[in-house]
Amino acid sequence: MTHVWNQFLKCLVMVPQHLPSTRMAPPGMLLGLLLTSCLTLCLSCQNSNNFALTNPEKSIHQESDIKETREEEELDTEVLEVFHPTQEWQTLQPGQAVPAGSHVRMNLQTGVNEVKLQQEDKFQNNLKGFKRGRRLDINTNTYTSQDLKSALAKFKEGTEMENSKDELARQATVKQLFRPIEELKKEFDELNVVLETDMQIMVRLINKFNSSSSSLEEKVAALFDLEYYVHQMDNAQDLLSFGGLQVVINGLNSTEPLVKEYAAFVLGAAFSSNPKVQVEAIEGGALQKLLVLLATDQPLPTKKKVLFALCSLLRHFPYAQQQFLKLGGLQVLRSLVQEKSAKVLAVRVVTLLYDLVTEKMFAEEEAELTQDSSPEKLQQYRQVQLLPGLQEQGWCEIAAQLLALPEHDAREKVLQTLGALLTACRDRYRQDLQLSRTLGQLQAEYQALATLELQEGEDDGYFRELLASIDSLMKELR
């Protein structure tokens, strides 16, 4: 403020003193003009002085920035030596530039700086090179389309030649490992070995069995081998095509027990679940011949095989069951069971009867479920009066007596048969005191055995099932 006032005073001194007298203005106006002029002059002098002043601190900083800029420009103008690191440690000299990503360390033993490439850099460089691949610098102007086609054709020919060479090598290896069929046939012919089909084998076996010049051992051996082939359904049906089945059926009339035994063995295998063969057997008189063998005095092994053939013929064949009842088959089986020498066949006979009874029951139940009351097979089953025949032939008592057999398996089969016959034999069972005592004894016996099973940790044991069957039967008879 003092500085401004000084300037104002200088302005007063500088006011001109020689104004014309003729144009003298009034004193007040003159004083105002004077003050305005002095003030304008003072302000202009101050602005000029301010422009001339400088800030010492600001000047110092500006000089420092200018100096650093000049130094950087001088460094940029210098050419630094670039260091090229490798995968091994190398000494870094002073003033050398290190590429970005290099691994730098100080060797504590020597005190110098060392540099090498990082492992991942090498891997990344290799990966980039692998991704880029090699670039073929081909001048397309020097190759025509025909040249390219010719080159491609030659390439394909070369591939085919390589493939053909590989195929020839593979074929040569196969020829070394395996021999051609023509060569094998030739060697078999030299060894008198003939490759036969199943059909040819069965024809040969039937001819040997039917030949009058064959010995007993040869006939039995032929039947034994034939039984192996007729287990197959197709082979058994092929036996019909050349009359082989009838030849075997006629073998049941042989005077040799072994021939009858093995002939029945072959028939049982051929009948099993093969309706076409079963029908041909009925028409060929097989049922009558089998019943005759069971009703006459025959060795036990022969009767076993004959009973096996009879069971195979009757199962799932209601027409054969009708013929069985008409020919007195139940009487034949009753006589067979009552023979002391044939007690071992009793369980098989009881099992056959159980199968026949339940088979008819299942057929009727199936017809009720499907609401089909007139299928041909059901009509055939309804013509089989098996339960009335069993009741008339005294099979209610015979089955109850067989419950005294000592074998558990035999008792199981008899219990099942008694349950199947319950509809026809209920009244007789209730009047049979011996049956009640036998059931009571078996109940106590199997109760103890079932308890042992529980103690051994068997929740669903065999004896518990037998005990349940006995309890159910006794409940039905009360």
CSV table of C-alpha atoms in Angstrom, one decimal:
chain,number,residue,atom,x,y,z
A,1,MET,CA,0.0,0.0,0.0
A,2,THR,CA,2.9,2.3,0.7
A,3,HIS,CA,4.3,1.6,-2.7
A,4,VAL,CA,1.1,2.7,-4.3
A,5,TRP,CA,1.0,5.9,-2.4
A,6,ASN,CA,4.5,6.8,-3.4
A,7,GLN,CA,3.6,6.2,-7.0
A,8,PHE,CA,0.7,8.5,-6.6
A,9,LEU,CA,2.9,11.3,-5.3
A,10,LYS,CA,5.2,11.0,-8.2
A,11,CYS,CA,2.3,11.4,-10.5
A,12,LEU,CA,1.3,14.6,-8.8
A,13,VAL,CA,4.8,16.0,-9.5
A,14,MET,CA,4.6,15.0,-13.1
A,15,VAL,CA,1.4,17.0,-13.7
A,16,PRO,CA,2.1,19.8,-16.2
A,17,GLN,CA,2.2,23.2,-14.6
A,18,HIS,CA,1.7,25.3,-17.8
A,19,LEU,CA,-2.0,25.1,-18.7
A,20,PRO,CA,-3.4,27.9,-20.8
A,21,SER,CA,-5.1,30.5,-18.7
A,22,THR,CA,-7.8,31.2,-21.3
A,23,ARG,CA,-9.2,27.7,-20.9
A,24,MET,CA,-8.9,27.4,-17.2
A,25,ALA,CA,-11.6,25.1,-15.9
A,26,PRO,CA,-13.4,25.3,-12.7
A,27,PRO,CA,-11.3,24.2,-9.7
A,28,GLY,CA,-13.4,21.1,-8.8
A,29,MET,CA,-13.4,19.7,-12.3
A,30,LEU,CA,-9.8,20.4,-12.7
A,31,LEU,CA,-9.0,18.5,-9.5
A,32,GLY,CA,-11.1,15.5,-10.6
A,33,LEU,CA,-9.3,15.2,-13.9
A,34,LEU,CA,-6.0,15.5,-12.1
A,35,LEU,CA,-6.7,12.7,-9.7
A,36,THR,CA,-8.0,10.4,-12.5
A,37,SER,CA,-4.9,10.8,-14.6
A,38,CYS,CA,-2.6,10.2,-11.6
A,39,LEU,CA,-4.4,7.0,-10.7
A,40,THR,CA,-4.2,5.6,-14.2
A,41,LEU,CA,-0.5,6.4,-14.4
A,42,CYS,CA,0.2,4.7,-11.1
A,43,LEU,CA,-1.6,1.5,-12.1
A,44,SER,CA,0.3,1.2,-15.3
A,45,CYS,CA,3.6,1.7,-13.5
A,46,GLN,CA,2.8,-1.1,-11.0
A,47,ASN,CA,1.9,-3.6,-13.8
A,48,SER,CA,5.1,-3.0,-15.6
A,49,ASN,CA,7.1,-3.5,-12.4
A,50,ASN,CA,5.2,-6.8,-11.6
A,51,PHE,CA,6.1,-8.2,-15.0
A,52,ALA,CA,9.7,-7.5,-14.3
A,53,LEU,CA,9.8,-9.4,-11.0
A,54,THR,CA,10.7,-13.1,-10.7
A,55,ASN,CA,10.2,-15.8,-8.0
A,56,PRO,CA,13.5,-17.2,-6.9
A,57,GLU,CA,12.2,-20.7,-5.8
A,58,LYS,CA,10.3,-21.1,-9.0
A,59,SER,CA,13.4,-20.2,-11.0
A,60,ILE,CA,15.5,-22.8,-9.2
A,61,HIS,CA,12.9,-25.6,-9.9
A,62,GLN,CA,12.7,-24.7,-13.6
A,63,GLU,CA,16.5,-24.8,-13.9
A,64,SER,CA,16.5,-28.3,-12.3
A,65,ASP,CA,13.9,-29.7,-14.7
A,66,ILE,CA,15.7,-28.3,-17.6
A,67,LYS,CA,18.9,-29.9,-16.5
A,68,GLU,CA,17.3,-33.3,-16.0
A,69,THR,CA,15.6,-33.1,-19.4
A,70,ARG,CA,19.0,-32.3,-21.0
A,71,GLU,CA,20.6,-35.3,-19.2
A,72,GLU,CA,17.8,-37.7,-20.4
A,73,GLU,CA,18.2,-36.4,-23.9
A,74,GLU,CA,22.0,-37.0,-23.6
A,75,LEU,CA,21.3,-40.6,-22.4
A,76,ASP,CA,18.9,-41.3,-25.2
A,77,THR,CA,21.4,-40.2,-27.7
A,78,GLU,CA,23.9,-42.8,-26.3
A,79,VAL,CA,23.9,-46.3,-27.9
A,80,LEU,CA,23.8,-49.0,-25.1
A,81,GLU,CA,25.3,-52.5,-25.6
A,82,VAL,CA,22.4,-55.1,-25.5
A,83,PHE,CA,23.2,-58.3,-23.5
A,84,HIS,CA,21.9,-61.5,-25.0
A,85,PRO,CA,21.2,-64.0,-22.3
A,86,THR,CA,21.2,-67.8,-22.8
A,87,GLN,CA,20.1,-70.8,-20.7
A,88,GLU,CA,23.3,-70.6,-18.7
A,89,TRP,CA,24.4,-68.0,-16.2
A,90,GLN,CA,26.6,-65.2,-17.7
A,91,THR,CA,28.3,-62.3,-16.1
A,92,LEU,CA,26.6,-58.9,-16.8
A,93,GLN,CA,29.1,-56.2,-17.6
A,94,PRO,CA,28.5,-52.6,-16.5
A,95,GLY,CA,26.6,-50.5,-19.0
A,96,GLN,CA,25.0,-53.6,-20.7
A,97,ALA,CA,21.2,-53.5,-21.3
A,98,VAL,CA,19.2,-56.6,-20.1
A,99,PRO,CA,16.2,-57.7,-22.2
A,100,ALA,CA,12.8,-57.8,-20.4
A,101,GLY,CA,11.9,-61.1,-18.7
A,102,SER,CA,15.5,-62.1,-18.0
A,103,HIS,CA,16.6,-63.7,-14.8
A,104,VAL,CA,19.1,-61.5,-12.9
A,105,ARG,CA,21.0,-62.4,-9.7
A,106,MET,CA,24.1,-61.4,-7.8
A,107,ASN,CA,26.7,-64.1,-7.3
A,108,LEU,CA,27.4,-63.9,-3.5
A,109,GLN,CA,30.8,-65.5,-4.0
A,110,THR,CA,32.1,-63.2,-6.7
A,111,GLY,CA,29.9,-60.1,-6.1
A,112,VAL,CA,29.0,-59.7,-9.8
A,113,ASN,CA,25.6,-59.7,-11.5
A,114,GLU,CA,24.7,-62.7,-13.6
A,115,VAL,CA,21.9,-63.1,-16.2
A,116,LYS,CA,20.2,-66.0,-18.0
A,117,LEU,CA,16.9,-66.8,-19.7
A,118,GLN,CA,14.0,-68.1,-17.7
A,119,GLN,CA,12.8,-71.7,-18.5
A,120,GLU,CA,9.3,-70.6,-19.2
A,121,ASP,CA,10.5,-68.2,-21.8
A,122,LYS,CA,12.2,-71.0,-23.7
A,123,PHE,CA,9.0,-73.1,-23.5
A,124,GLN,CA,6.8,-70.2,-24.6
A,125,ASN,CA,9.1,-69.5,-27.5
A,126,ASN,CA,9.1,-73.1,-28.6
A,127,LEU,CA,5.3,-73.2,-28.2
A,128,LYS,CA,4.9,-70.1,-30.3
A,129,GLY,CA,7.1,-71.5,-32.9
A,130,PHE,CA,5.2,-74.7,-32.8
A,131,LYS,CA,1.9,-72.9,-33.2
A,132,ARG,CA,3.2,-70.8,-36.0
A,133,GLY,CA,4.8,-73.8,-37.7
A,134,ARG,CA,7.1,-73.5,-40.7
A,135,ARG,CA,6.0,-71.2,-43.3
A,136,LEU,CA,6.6,-72.4,-46.9
A,137,ASP,CA,7.4,-69.5,-49.0
A,138,ILE,CA,5.9,-70.7,-52.3
A,139,ASN,CA,5.7,-68.6,-55.3
A,140,THR,CA,2.4,-69.5,-56.8
A,141,ASN,CA,3.3,-67.9,-60.1
A,142,THR,CA,5.8,-70.7,-60.8
A,143,TYR,CA,3.2,-73.6,-60.4
A,144,THR,CA,0.2,-74.2,-62.6
A,145,SER,CA,-3.0,-76.1,-61.5
A,146,GLN,CA,-2.0,-79.0,-63.7
A,147,ASP,CA,1.4,-79.3,-61.9
A,148,LEU,CA,-0.4,-79.4,-58.5
A,149,LYS,CA,-2.8,-82.1,-59.8
A,150,SER,CA,0.1,-84.2,-61.0
A,151,ALA,CA,1.9,-83.8,-57.7
A,152,LEU,CA,-1.3,-84.9,-55.8
A,153,ALA,CA,-1.7,-87.9,-58.0
A,154,LYS,CA,1.8,-89.0,-57.4
A,155,PHE,CA,1.3,-88.5,-53.7
A,156,LYS,CA,-1.8,-90.8,-53.8
A,157,GLU,CA,0.1,-93.4,-55.8
A,158,GLY,CA,2.8,-93.4,-53.2
A,159,THR,CA,0.3,-93.8,-50.4
A,160,GLU,CA,-1.4,-96.7,-52.2
A,161,MET,CA,2.0,-98.4,-52.8
A,162,GLU,CA,2.8,-98.1,-49.1
A,163,ASN,CA,-0.7,-99.5,-48.2
A,164,SER,CA,-0.2,-102.4,-50.6
A,165,LYS,CA,3.2,-103.1,-49.1
A,166,ASP,CA,1.7,-103.2,-45.6
A,167,GLU,CA,-1.2,-105.5,-46.8
A,168,LEU,CA,1.3,-107.8,-48.5
A,169,ALA,CA,3.3,-108.0,-45.3
A,170,ARG,CA,0.2,-108.7,-43.2
A,171,GLN,CA,-0.9,-111.4,-45.6
A,172,ALA,CA,2.5,-113.0,-45.4
A,173,THR,CA,2.3,-113.0,-41.6
A,174,VAL,CA,-1.1,-114.6,-41.7
A,175,LYS,CA,0.1,-117.3,-44.0
A,176,GLN,CA,2.9,-118.1,-41.6
A,177,LEU,CA,0.5,-118.4,-38.7
A,178,PHE,CA,-2.4,-120.2,-40.5
A,179,ARG,CA,-2.7,-122.8,-43.1
A,180,PRO,CA,-5.2,-122.8,-46.0
A,181,ILE,CA,-8.3,-125.0,-45.7
A,182,GLU,CA,-7.4,-126.9,-48.9
A,183,GLU,CA,-4.1,-128.0,-47.4
A,184,LEU,CA,-5.9,-129.1,-44.2
A,185,LYS,CA,-8.5,-131.1,-46.1
A,186,LYS,CA,-5.7,-132.8,-48.1
A,187,GLU,CA,-3.9,-133.8,-44.9
A,188,PHE,CA,-7.2,-135.0,-43.4
A,189,ASP,CA,-7.8,-137.2,-46.4
A,190,GLU,CA,-4.4,-138.6,-46.1
A,191,LEU,CA,-5.1,-139.4,-42.4
A,192,ASN,CA,-8.5,-140.8,-43.3
A,193,VAL,CA,-10.2,-138.1,-41.3
A,194,VAL,CA,-13.5,-136.8,-42.7
A,195,LEU,CA,-15.1,-133.5,-41.8
A,196,GLU,CA,-18.8,-134.2,-41.2
A,197,THR,CA,-21.8,-132.2,-40.3
A,198,ASP,CA,-24.1,-133.1,-37.4
A,199,MET,CA,-26.6,-134.5,-39.9
A,200,GLN,CA,-23.9,-136.7,-41.5
A,201,ILE,CA,-22.7,-137.9,-38.1
A,202,MET,CA,-26.3,-138.9,-37.0
A,203,VAL,CA,-26.9,-140.8,-40.2
A,204,ARG,CA,-23.7,-142.7,-39.7
A,205,LEU,CA,-24.5,-143.5,-36.1
A,206,ILE,CA,-28.1,-144.7,-37.0
A,207,ASN,CA,-26.7,-146.9,-39.8
A,208,LYS,CA,-24.2,-148.4,-37.4
A,209,PHE,CA,-26.9,-149.1,-34.8
A,210,ASN,CA,-29.3,-150.5,-37.3
A,211,SER,CA,-26.7,-152.7,-39.0
A,212,SER,CA,-26.9,-156.4,-38.3
A,213,SER,CA,-23.2,-156.7,-38.6
A,214,SER,CA,-22.5,-154.3,-35.7
A,215,SER,CA,-21.7,-155.8,-32.4
A,216,LEU,CA,-23.5,-155.0,-29.1
A,217,GLU,CA,-20.7,-152.7,-28.0
A,218,GLU,CA,-20.8,-150.8,-31.3
A,219,LYS,CA,-24.6,-150.4,-31.1
A,220,VAL,CA,-24.5,-149.2,-27.6
A,221,ALA,CA,-21.6,-146.8,-28.4
A,222,ALA,CA,-23.6,-145.5,-31.4
A,223,LEU,CA,-26.6,-144.8,-29.2
A,224,PHE,CA,-24.4,-143.1,-26.6
A,225,ASP,CA,-22.9,-140.8,-29.1
A,226,LEU,CA,-26.3,-140.1,-30.7
A,227,GLU,CA,-27.8,-138.9,-27.4
A,228,TYR,CA,-25.2,-136.1,-27.3
A,229,TYR,CA,-26.4,-134.7,-30.7
A,230,VAL,CA,-30.2,-135.0,-30.2
A,231,HIS,CA,-30.1,-132.7,-27.2
A,232,GLN,CA,-30.2,-129.9,-29.7
A,233,MET,CA,-33.7,-129.3,-31.0
A,234,ASP,CA,-32.7,-128.9,-34.6
A,235,ASN,CA,-30.7,-132.1,-34.6
A,236,ALA,CA,-33.6,-134.0,-33.0
A,237,GLN,CA,-35.9,-132.8,-35.7
A,238,ASP,CA,-33.4,-133.7,-38.3
A,239,LEU,CA,-33.5,-137.2,-36.9
A,240,LEU,CA,-37.0,-137.4,-38.2
A,241,SER,CA,-36.1,-136.5,-41.8
A,242,PHE,CA,-34.2,-139.7,-42.5
A,243,GLY,CA,-36.3,-142.1,-40.3
A,244,GLY,CA,-33.7,-142.2,-37.5
A,245,LEU,CA,-36.3,-141.7,-34.7
A,246,GLN,CA,-38.3,-144.7,-35.7
A,247,VAL,CA,-35.2,-146.8,-35.7
A,248,VAL,CA,-34.5,-145.8,-32.1
A,249,ILE,CA,-38.1,-146.5,-31.1
A,250,ASN,CA,-37.9,-150.0,-32.6
A,251,GLY,CA,-34.7,-150.4,-30.5
A,252,LEU,CA,-37.0,-150.6,-27.4
A,253,ASN,CA,-38.1,-154.1,-28.7
A,254,SER,CA,-34.5,-155.4,-28.5
A,255,THR,CA,-33.8,-158.4,-26.4
A,256,GLU,CA,-30.6,-156.7,-25.1
A,257,PRO,CA,-31.2,-154.7,-21.9
A,258,LEU,CA,-28.4,-152.3,-22.8
A,259,VAL,CA,-29.9,-151.6,-26.2
A,260,LYS,CA,-33.3,-150.9,-24.6
A,261,GLU,CA,-31.7,-148.7,-21.9
A,262,TYR,CA,-29.7,-146.5,-24.3
A,263,ALA,CA,-32.5,-146.4,-26.8
A,264,ALA,CA,-34.8,-144.9,-24.1
A,265,PHE,CA,-31.9,-142.6,-23.2
A,266,VAL,CA,-31.8,-141.2,-26.7
A,267,LEU,CA,-35.6,-140.9,-26.9
A,268,GLY,CA,-35.7,-139.0,-23.6
A,269,ALA,CA,-33.2,-136.5,-24.8
A,270,ALA,CA,-35.0,-136.1,-28.2
A,271,PHE,CA,-38.5,-135.7,-26.6
A,272,SER,CA,-37.5,-133.0,-24.2
A,273,SER,CA,-39.3,-129.7,-25.0
A,274,ASN,CA,-39.6,-130.7,-28.7
A,275,PRO,CA,-43.3,-130.9,-29.7
A,276,LYS,CA,-42.6,-132.0,-33.2
A,277,VAL,CA,-40.6,-135.0,-32.1
A,278,GLN,CA,-43.2,-135.8,-29.4
A,279,VAL,CA,-46.0,-136.0,-31.9
A,280,GLU,CA,-43.9,-138.3,-34.2
A,281,ALA,CA,-43.1,-140.4,-31.2
A,282,ILE,CA,-46.8,-140.9,-30.3
A,283,GLU,CA,-47.6,-141.8,-33.9
A,284,GLY,CA,-44.6,-144.2,-33.9
A,285,GLY,CA,-45.9,-146.2,-30.9
A,286,ALA,CA,-43.3,-145.0,-28.5
A,287,LEU,CA,-45.7,-144.5,-25.6
A,288,GLN,CA,-47.0,-148.1,-25.7
A,289,LYS,CA,-43.5,-149.5,-25.8
A,290,LEU,CA,-42.3,-147.5,-22.9
A,291,LEU,CA,-45.3,-148.6,-20.7
A,292,VAL,CA,-44.6,-152.2,-21.6
A,293,LEU,CA,-41.0,-151.9,-20.4
A,294,LEU,CA,-42.2,-150.3,-17.1
A,295,ALA,CA,-44.8,-153.0,-16.6
A,296,THR,CA,-42.5,-156.0,-17.3
A,297,ASP,CA,-39.5,-157.3,-15.5
A,298,GLN,CA,-36.6,-155.2,-16.6
A,299,PRO,CA,-33.2,-154.3,-14.9
A,300,LEU,CA,-33.4,-151.2,-12.7
A,301,PRO,CA,-31.1,-149.0,-14.9
A,302,THR,CA,-33.3,-149.8,-17.9
A,303,LYS,CA,-36.5,-148.8,-16.0
A,304,LYS,CA,-34.8,-145.5,-14.9
A,305,LYS,CA,-34.0,-144.6,-18.5
A,306,VAL,CA,-37.5,-145.6,-19.6
A,307,LEU,CA,-39.2,-143.5,-16.9
A,308,PHE,CA,-37.0,-140.6,-18.0
A,309,ALA,CA,-38.2,-141.0,-21.6
A,310,LEU,CA,-41.9,-141.3,-20.4
A,311,CYS,CA,-41.6,-138.1,-18.4
A,312,SER,CA,-40.1,-136.2,-21.3
A,313,LEU,CA,-42.9,-137.5,-23.6
A,314,LEU,CA,-45.8,-136.5,-21.3
A,315,ARG,CA,-44.7,-133.1,-20.1
A,316,HIS,CA,-46.5,-130.2,-21.9
A,317,PHE,CA,-48.2,-132.6,-24.2
A,318,PRO,CA,-51.9,-133.0,-23.2
A,319,TYR,CA,-52.7,-135.4,-26.0
A,320,ALA,CA,-50.0,-137.8,-24.8
A,321,GLN,CA,-51.4,-137.5,-21.3
A,322,GLN,CA,-54.8,-138.6,-22.6
A,323,GLN,CA,-53.3,-141.6,-24.3
A,324,PHE,CA,-51.3,-142.4,-21.1
A,325,LEU,CA,-54.5,-142.6,-19.1
A,326,LYS,CA,-56.3,-144.6,-21.7
A,327,LEU,CA,-53.5,-147.1,-21.9
A,328,GLY,CA,-53.6,-147.6,-18.1
A,329,GLY,CA,-50.4,-145.6,-17.3
A,330,LEU,CA,-51.5,-144.8,-13.7
A,331,GLN,CA,-51.9,-148.5,-13.0
A,332,VAL,CA,-48.4,-149.1,-14.4
A,333,LEU,CA,-46.9,-146.5,-12.2
A,334,ARG,CA,-48.7,-147.7,-9.1
A,335,SER,CA,-47.3,-151.2,-9.7
A,336,LEU,CA,-43.9,-149.7,-10.2
A,337,VAL,CA,-43.9,-147.8,-6.9
A,338,GLN,CA,-45.2,-150.8,-5.0
A,339,GLU,CA,-42.3,-153.0,-6.1
A,340,LYS,CA,-39.7,-153.3,-3.4
A,341,SER,CA,-36.8,-153.3,-5.9
A,342,ALA,CA,-38.1,-150.0,-7.5
A,343,LYS,CA,-38.5,-147.9,-4.4
A,344,VAL,CA,-35.8,-145.6,-5.7
A,345,LEU,CA,-38.1,-144.7,-8.6
A,346,ALA,CA,-40.9,-143.7,-6.2
A,347,VAL,CA,-39.8,-140.0,-5.9
A,348,ARG,CA,-39.5,-139.7,-9.7
A,349,VAL,CA,-43.0,-141.1,-10.2
A,350,VAL,CA,-44.4,-138.8,-7.5
A,351,THR,CA,-42.6,-135.8,-9.1
A,352,LEU,CA,-44.1,-136.7,-12.5
A,353,LEU,CA,-47.6,-136.8,-11.1
A,354,TYR,CA,-47.1,-133.5,-9.3
A,355,ASP,CA,-45.9,-131.9,-12.6
A,356,LEU,CA,-48.9,-133.2,-14.5
A,357,VAL,CA,-51.4,-132.0,-11.9
A,358,THR,CA,-49.9,-128.5,-11.6
A,359,GLU,CA,-49.4,-128.2,-15.3
A,360,LYS,CA,-53.1,-128.5,-15.9
A,361,MET,CA,-53.9,-126.1,-13.1
A,362,PHE,CA,-51.6,-123.5,-14.5
A,363,ALA,CA,-53.2,-123.9,-18.0
A,364,GLU,CA,-56.7,-123.3,-16.5
A,365,GLU,CA,-55.5,-120.3,-14.4
A,366,GLU,CA,-53.8,-118.7,-17.5
A,367,ALA,CA,-57.1,-119.1,-19.5
A,368,GLU,CA,-59.0,-117.3,-16.7
A,369,LEU,CA,-56.5,-114.5,-16.6
A,370,THR,CA,-56.6,-114.0,-20.4
A,371,GLN,CA,-60.4,-114.6,-20.5
A,372,ASP,CA,-59.9,-117.0,-23.3
A,373,SER,CA,-62.1,-120.1,-22.7
A,374,SER,CA,-61.6,-121.9,-26.0
A,375,PRO,CA,-57.9,-122.3,-26.9
A,376,GLU,CA,-57.1,-125.7,-28.4
A,377,LYS,CA,-54.5,-126.5,-25.8
A,378,LEU,CA,-56.8,-125.7,-22.9
A,379,GLN,CA,-59.5,-127.9,-24.5
A,380,GLN,CA,-57.0,-130.8,-24.6
A,381,TYR,CA,-56.0,-130.3,-21.0
A,382,ARG,CA,-59.7,-130.4,-19.9
A,383,GLN,CA,-60.0,-133.8,-21.6
A,384,VAL,CA,-57.3,-135.1,-19.3
A,385,GLN,CA,-59.1,-136.5,-16.3
A,386,LEU,CA,-56.0,-136.9,-14.2
A,387,LEU,CA,-57.3,-136.1,-10.7
A,388,PRO,CA,-60.3,-138.5,-10.9
A,389,GLY,CA,-58.0,-141.2,-12.2
A,390,LEU,CA,-55.5,-140.6,-9.4
A,391,GLN,CA,-58.4,-140.8,-6.8
A,392,GLU,CA,-59.8,-144.0,-8.4
A,393,GLN,CA,-56.3,-145.7,-8.6
A,394,GLY,CA,-55.7,-145.1,-4.9
A,395,TRP,CA,-52.9,-142.5,-5.3
A,396,CYS,CA,-54.2,-140.5,-2.3
A,397,GLU,CA,-53.1,-143.3,0.0
A,398,ILE,CA,-50.0,-144.2,-2.0
A,399,ALA,CA,-48.7,-140.6,-1.8
A,400,ALA,CA,-49.4,-140.4,1.9
A,401,GLN,CA,-47.5,-143.6,2.5
A,402,LEU,CA,-44.5,-142.3,0.6
A,403,LEU,CA,-44.2,-139.5,3.2
A,404,ALA,CA,-42.4,-142.0,5.4
A,405,LEU,CA,-39.4,-142.0,3.1
A,406,PRO,CA,-36.2,-141.1,5.0
A,407,GLU,CA,-34.7,-138.6,2.5
A,408,HIS,CA,-35.6,-134.9,3.0
A,409,ASP,CA,-35.7,-134.3,-0.7
A,410,ALA,CA,-38.2,-137.2,-1.2
A,411,ARG,CA,-40.4,-135.8,1.6
A,412,GLU,CA,-40.3,-132.4,0.0
A,413,LYS,CA,-41.6,-133.9,-3.3
A,414,VAL,CA,-44.3,-135.9,-1.5
A,415,LEU,CA,-45.5,-132.9,0.5
A,416,GLN,CA,-45.8,-130.9,-2.8
A,417,THR,CA,-47.8,-133.8,-4.3
A,418,LEU,CA,-50.1,-134.1,-1.3
A,419,GLY,CA,-50.8,-130.3,-1.6
A,420,ALA,CA,-51.6,-130.8,-5.3
A,421,LEU,CA,-53.9,-133.7,-4.6
A,422,LEU,CA,-55.6,-131.9,-1.7
A,423,THR,CA,-58.7,-131.0,-3.8
A,424,ALA,CA,-59.4,-134.6,-4.7
A,425,CYS,CA,-58.2,-136.3,-1.6
A,426,ARG,CA,-59.2,-134.0,1.3
A,427,ASP,CA,-61.7,-136.3,2.9
A,428,ARG,CA,-59.4,-139.3,2.8
A,429,TYR,CA,-56.6,-137.3,4.3
A,430,ARG,CA,-58.7,-136.3,7.2
A,431,GLN,CA,-59.7,-139.9,7.9
A,432,ASP,CA,-56.2,-141.2,7.6
A,433,LEU,CA,-54.9,-141.4,11.2
A,434,GLN,CA,-51.5,-142.6,10.1
A,435,LEU,CA,-51.0,-139.5,8.0
A,436,SER,CA,-51.9,-137.3,10.9
A,437,ARG,CA,-49.3,-139.0,13.2
A,438,THR,CA,-46.7,-138.8,10.4
A,439,LEU,CA,-47.3,-135.1,9.9
A,440,GLY,CA,-47.0,-134.5,13.7
A,441,GLN,CA,-43.7,-136.3,13.9
A,442,LEU,CA,-42.3,-134.5,10.9
A,443,GLN,CA,-43.5,-131.2,12.3
A,444,ALA,CA,-41.5,-131.8,15.6
A,445,GLU,CA,-38.5,-133.0,13.7
A,446,TYR,CA,-38.3,-130.0,11.3
A,447,GLN,CA,-39.1,-127.6,14.1
A,448,ALA,CA,-35.9,-128.6,15.8
A,449,LEU,CA,-33.9,-128.4,12.6
A,450,ALA,CA,-35.4,-125.0,11.8
A,451,THR,CA,-34.3,-123.8,15.3
A,452,LEU,CA,-30.8,-124.9,14.6
A,453,GLU,CA,-30.9,-123.0,11.3
A,454,LEU,CA,-31.9,-119.8,13.1
A,455,GLN,CA,-29.1,-120.2,15.6
A,456,GLU,CA,-26.6,-120.5,12.8
A,457,GLY,CA,-27.9,-117.3,11.2
A,458,GLU,CA,-29.9,-118.8,8.3
A,459,ASP,CA,-33.2,-116.8,8.2
A,460,ASP,CA,-34.6,-118.6,5.1
A,461,GLY,CA,-33.4,-122.1,5.6
A,462,TYR,CA,-34.4,-125.3,3.9
A,463,PHE,CA,-35.9,-126.9,6.9
A,464,ARG,CA,-38.0,-123.8,7.7
A,465,GLU,CA,-39.6,-124.1,4.2
A,466,LEU,CA,-40.4,-127.8,4.8
A,467,LEU,CA,-41.9,-126.9,8.2
A,468,ALA,CA,-44.0,-124.2,6.6
A,469,SER,CA,-45.3,-126.8,4.1
A,470,ILE,CA,-46.2,-129.2,6.9
A,471,ASP,CA,-48.0,-126.5,8.9
A,472,SER,CA,-50.0,-125.4,5.8
A,473,LEU,CA,-51.1,-129.0,5.1
A,474,MET,CA,-52.1,-129.7,8.7
A,475,LYS,CA,-54.1,-126.5,8.7
A,476,GLU,CA,-56.0,-127.6,5.6
A,477,LEU,CA,-56.8,-130.9,7.2
A,478,ARG,CA,-58.3,-129.6,10.4
